Short mmCIF file of C-alpha atoms and ligand atoms in Angstrom, two decimals:
data_model
loop_
_atom_site.label_atom_id
_atom_site.label_comp_id
_atom_site.label_asym_id
_atom_site.label_seq_id
_atom_site.Cartn_x
_atom_site.Cartn_y
_atom_site.Cartn_z
CA UNK A 720 70.65 102.39 74.96
CA UNK A 721 70.48 98.84 76.24
CA UNK A 722 68.79 97.84 79.43
CA UNK A 723 69.39 100.24 82.32
CA UNK A 724 69.22 99.53 86.01
CA UNK A 725 68.87 102.10 88.71
CA UNK A 726 70.24 101.06 92.07
CA UNK A 727 69.00 103.28 94.82
CA UNK A 728 66.26 103.94 97.27
CA UNK A 729 62.73 102.68 97.11
CA UNK A 730 61.31 106.07 96.16
CA UNK A 731 63.07 106.04 92.81
CA UNK A 732 60.80 103.43 91.24
CA UNK A 733 58.08 106.07 91.22
CA UNK A 734 59.82 108.04 88.45
CA UNK A 735 57.32 110.02 86.45
CA UNK A 736 56.93 108.41 83.03
CA UNK A 737 58.06 104.96 84.14
CA UNK A 738 55.46 102.23 83.98
CA UNK A 739 56.03 99.24 86.20
CA UNK A 740 55.51 95.90 84.46
CA UNK A 741 56.42 93.34 87.08
CA UNK A 742 58.19 92.77 90.37
CA UNK A 743 60.22 89.59 90.57
CA UNK A 744 62.18 87.92 93.38
CA UNK A 745 65.33 86.38 91.96
CA UNK A 746 68.15 84.30 93.38
CA UNK A 747 71.83 84.10 92.45
CA UNK A 748 74.77 81.77 93.18
CA UNK A 749 75.84 84.47 95.68
CA UNK A 750 72.55 84.56 97.56
CA UNK A 751 69.58 86.87 97.35
CA UNK A 752 69.76 90.46 96.15
CA UNK A 753 68.72 93.21 98.56
CA UNK A 754 65.21 93.40 97.12
CA UNK A 755 62.98 92.04 94.42
CA UNK A 756 63.78 93.46 90.99
CA UNK A 757 61.20 95.92 89.73
CA UNK A 758 60.89 95.77 85.94
CA UNK A 759 59.49 98.76 84.14
CA UNK A 760 59.73 100.76 80.96
CA UNK A 761 60.07 104.40 80.00
CA UNK A 762 58.71 104.57 76.47
CA UNK A 763 60.66 101.89 74.65
CA UNK A 764 63.43 101.77 77.22
CA UNK A 765 63.57 98.87 79.62
CA UNK A 766 64.55 99.67 83.13
CA UNK A 767 65.08 97.70 86.33
CA UNK A 768 65.04 99.13 89.85
CA UNK A 769 66.84 97.58 92.76
CA UNK A 770 66.58 98.92 96.31
CA UNK A 771 70.10 98.62 97.62
CA UNK A 772 69.11 98.72 101.29
CA UNK A 773 66.09 96.44 100.86
CA UNK A 774 62.44 97.23 100.85
CA UNK A 775 61.74 98.30 103.58
CA UNK A 776 65.10 99.97 104.06
CA UNK A 777 66.73 97.63 106.64
CA UNK A 778 70.10 96.43 105.26
CA UNK A 779 73.07 98.49 106.49
CA UNK A 780 75.86 99.29 103.98
CA UNK A 781 78.34 96.68 105.25
CA UNK A 782 75.69 93.91 105.11
CA UNK A 783 74.51 94.53 101.55
CA UNK A 784 75.05 91.53 99.30
CA UNK A 785 76.71 93.55 96.53
CA UNK A 786 77.66 90.45 94.56
CA UNK A 787 74.09 89.14 94.49
CA UNK A 788 72.78 92.57 93.46
CA UNK A 789 75.18 92.97 90.53
CA UNK A 790 74.91 89.35 89.45
CA UNK A 791 71.10 89.50 89.45
CA UNK A 792 71.16 92.59 87.23
CA UNK A 793 73.63 91.00 84.82
CA UNK A 794 71.52 87.84 84.60
CA UNK A 795 68.55 90.01 83.70
CA UNK A 796 70.31 91.62 80.78
CA UNK A 797 71.40 94.90 82.35
CA UNK A 798 74.25 96.63 80.51
CA UNK A 799 74.15 100.03 82.21
CA UNK A 800 73.78 100.93 85.86
CA UNK A 801 73.07 104.32 87.36
CA UNK A 802 73.88 104.02 91.03
CA UNK A 803 72.21 106.64 93.18
CA UNK A 804 74.12 107.21 96.42
CA UNK A 805 73.52 109.50 99.38
CA UNK A 806 76.81 111.04 100.51
CA UNK A 807 78.34 113.53 102.90
CA UNK A 808 80.03 116.63 101.46
CA UNK A 809 83.70 117.19 102.32
CA UNK A 810 85.07 119.95 100.05
CA UNK A 811 83.46 123.43 99.97
CA UNK A 812 81.45 122.94 96.77
CA UNK A 813 79.82 119.73 98.01
CA UNK A 814 77.00 121.35 99.92
CA UNK A 815 73.81 119.52 100.94
CA UNK A 816 71.40 118.81 98.07
CA UNK A 817 74.17 119.10 95.50
CA UNK A 818 74.14 116.40 92.84
CA UNK A 819 77.56 115.05 91.94
CA UNK A 820 78.77 112.75 89.17
CA UNK A 821 82.16 111.77 90.61
CA UNK A 822 85.11 110.75 88.53
CA UNK A 823 87.15 108.65 90.94
CA UNK A 824 86.86 106.47 94.03
CA UNK A 825 89.09 105.66 96.96
CA UNK A 826 88.03 102.50 98.73
CA UNK A 827 88.34 102.48 102.54
CA UNK A 828 85.94 99.58 103.08
CA UNK A 829 87.01 96.22 104.43
CA UNK A 830 85.65 92.74 104.99
CA UNK A 831 83.16 92.94 102.13
CA UNK A 832 82.93 90.33 99.38
CA UNK A 833 84.60 92.45 96.78
CA UNK A 834 85.13 90.19 93.79
CA UNK A 835 83.55 87.50 91.64
CA UNK A 836 87.05 86.26 90.83
CA UNK A 837 88.09 84.24 93.85
CA UNK A 838 86.92 80.62 93.61
CA UNK A 839 87.29 77.92 90.96
CA UNK A 840 89.57 80.09 88.86
CA UNK A 841 91.37 78.93 85.75
CA UNK A 842 93.54 82.01 85.97
CA UNK A 843 93.97 85.03 88.22
CA UNK A 844 92.09 88.05 86.91
CA UNK A 845 92.87 91.71 87.55
CA UNK A 846 90.36 94.09 86.02
CA UNK A 847 91.44 97.54 84.84
CA UNK A 848 89.89 100.03 87.23
CA UNK A 849 91.89 103.14 86.31
CA UNK A 850 88.63 104.94 85.57
CA UNK A 851 86.13 103.30 87.90
CA UNK A 852 83.05 104.89 86.33
CA UNK A 853 81.87 104.51 82.76
CA UNK A 854 83.18 107.42 80.71
CA UNK A 855 80.28 107.04 78.29
CA UNK A 856 77.59 107.19 80.96
CA UNK A 857 79.32 110.08 82.74
CA UNK A 858 79.38 112.02 79.48
CA UNK A 859 75.73 111.30 78.81
CA UNK A 860 74.71 112.37 82.30
CA UNK A 861 76.82 115.51 82.04
CA UNK A 862 75.31 116.46 78.70
CA UNK A 863 71.79 115.78 79.93
CA UNK A 864 72.28 117.94 83.00
CA UNK A 865 73.76 120.78 80.93
CA UNK A 866 70.91 120.70 78.38
CA UNK A 867 68.31 120.53 81.14
CA UNK A 868 69.86 123.40 83.06
CA UNK A 869 70.32 121.20 86.13
CA UNK A 870 73.06 122.21 88.51
CA UNK A 871 75.18 119.07 88.66
CA UNK A 872 78.81 118.97 89.78
CA UNK A 873 80.80 116.78 87.44
CA UNK A 874 84.03 115.43 88.92
CA UNK A 875 85.50 114.74 92.30
CA UNK A 876 86.53 111.76 94.31
CA UNK A 877 84.15 109.49 96.22
CA UNK A 878 85.51 108.03 99.46
CA UNK A 879 83.86 104.70 100.22
CA UNK A 880 83.89 104.12 103.98
CA UNK A 881 82.84 101.06 105.94
CA UNK A 882 80.10 102.44 108.17
CA UNK A 883 77.55 102.03 109.44
CA UNK A 884 78.71 104.77 111.77
CA UNK A 885 79.53 108.16 110.34
CA UNK A 886 83.15 109.30 110.37
CA UNK A 887 85.08 111.24 113.01
CA UNK A 888 86.18 114.74 112.08
CA UNK A 889 89.80 113.53 112.03
CA UNK A 890 88.85 110.81 109.56
CA UNK A 891 87.19 113.38 107.32
CA UNK A 892 90.32 115.58 107.50
CA UNK A 893 92.36 112.57 106.43
CA UNK A 894 89.98 111.83 103.54
CA UNK A 895 90.22 115.45 102.45
CA UNK A 896 94.03 115.26 102.51
CA UNK A 897 93.74 112.12 100.41
CA UNK A 898 91.87 114.16 97.82
CA UNK A 899 88.29 113.02 98.52
CA UNK A 900 85.36 115.36 97.91
CA UNK A 901 82.40 113.27 99.03
CA UNK A 902 81.98 110.32 101.36
CA UNK A 903 79.52 107.46 101.30
CA UNK A 904 79.28 103.86 102.44
CA UNK A 905 77.85 102.03 99.44
CA UNK A 906 80.01 102.96 96.44
CA UNK A 907 82.32 99.97 96.85
CA UNK A 908 82.58 97.15 96.03
CA UNK A 909 79.51 97.82 93.87
CA UNK A 910 81.42 99.74 91.18
CA UNK A 911 84.21 97.16 90.94
CA UNK A 912 81.79 94.23 90.76
CA UNK A 913 79.94 95.91 87.90
CA UNK A 914 83.24 96.36 86.07
CA UNK A 915 84.09 92.70 86.64
CA UNK A 916 80.87 91.74 84.87
CA UNK A 917 81.40 94.29 82.09
CA UNK A 918 78.48 96.50 83.04
CA UNK A 919 78.77 100.25 82.43
CA UNK A 920 78.37 101.88 85.83
CA UNK A 921 78.04 105.49 86.92
CA UNK A 922 77.45 107.10 90.30
CA UNK A 923 74.87 109.80 90.78
CA UNK A 924 75.55 111.08 94.27
CA UNK A 925 73.27 113.32 96.28
CA UNK A 926 74.88 115.21 99.14
CA UNK A 927 72.65 114.86 102.20
CA UNK A 928 74.84 116.38 104.93
CA UNK A 929 78.11 118.14 105.53
CA UNK A 930 80.66 115.49 106.49
CA UNK A 931 81.79 115.24 110.12
CA UNK A 932 83.51 118.36 111.42
CA UNK A 933 82.53 120.48 108.41
CA UNK A 934 79.87 122.30 110.44
CA UNK A 935 79.22 122.66 114.16
CA UNK A 936 75.90 120.94 113.71
CA UNK A 937 75.46 117.34 114.87
CA UNK A 938 74.71 115.05 111.91
CA UNK A 939 71.28 113.63 112.64
CA UNK A 940 69.06 111.27 110.67
CA UNK A 941 66.53 114.10 110.53
CA UNK A 942 69.02 116.34 108.66
CA UNK A 943 69.99 113.53 106.31
CA UNK A 944 66.37 112.61 105.59
CA UNK A 945 65.37 116.22 104.98
CA UNK A 946 68.12 116.80 102.40
CA UNK A 947 67.41 113.40 100.86
CA UNK A 948 63.76 114.20 100.45
CA UNK A 949 64.38 117.72 99.17
CA UNK A 950 67.20 116.70 96.81
CA UNK A 951 65.58 113.61 95.35
CA UNK A 952 63.28 115.69 93.15
CA UNK A 953 66.29 116.97 91.15
CA UNK A 954 67.79 113.49 90.98
CA UNK A 955 64.53 112.12 89.59
CA UNK A 956 64.30 114.95 87.10
CA UNK A 957 67.82 114.22 85.87
CA UNK A 958 67.05 110.51 85.58
CA UNK A 959 63.90 111.26 83.62
CA UNK A 960 65.71 113.61 81.21
CA UNK A 961 68.49 111.05 80.87
CA UNK A 962 66.00 108.37 79.98
CA UNK A 963 64.31 110.57 77.41
CA UNK A 964 67.60 111.44 75.73
CA UNK A 965 69.53 108.18 75.66
N1 HPA B 606 79.50 109.74 105.63
C1 HPA B 606 79.40 108.52 105.07
N2 HPA B 606 78.33 108.13 104.41
C2 HPA B 606 77.31 109.00 104.26
C3 HPA B 606 77.36 110.29 104.82
C4 HPA B 606 78.52 110.68 105.53
O1 HPA B 606 78.64 111.80 106.05
N3 HPA B 606 76.19 110.88 104.51
C5 HPA B 606 75.47 109.99 103.78
N4 HPA B 606 76.15 108.84 103.64
#
């Protein structure tokens, strides 16, 4: 497999078996990416880590420079992206600490720079986004999780919301009626930008809370952080197995 990037939290760069070679600050015509790129390798496989929310974690979802992030990875030879996203669970199977490889997205975000195709165009470009995630990478992740005995839910619809606030319970009911299973704030326009630059892109979502109104419990940062910390071990294990098998 050609060069892989993992977009996610800072903690992911400490994947067992990955040796870090260099950390490099890069610039792009769209501005600076969220963080320096961390170059490493897993055996022969080259891998780049990018902390979507910055390092330290200070950039809220609606302020992330998604174009700079994707452009920087493309410029550094990345052909495959595994995007790790924390999400809320909407439908009954999407309980906290569940890992999900969604199949579809509905985009509810607004006012984000969502395309590379807007200035100095020779022609108007409309990318095909029927299947927003790479079928090849989804299949590989699915097979890896099955072989490794990891309990991963394959399928479902990711609702990308604007944030940074969490949703109201009425909004979650509406998303559920729309057919959404999980909800997060960072899935778009990241996936579309990757498609525009011809990068295979897959989402590996970790459910860190029940979405608004799905329990009586208030959604606190403490709950989110606990499930994130507890669930990240399985995510890392899956990434490691994926890297060994691809
Ligand atoms: N809603 C939106 N984004 C999220 C959530 C949520 O409940 N949990 C983690 N990211």
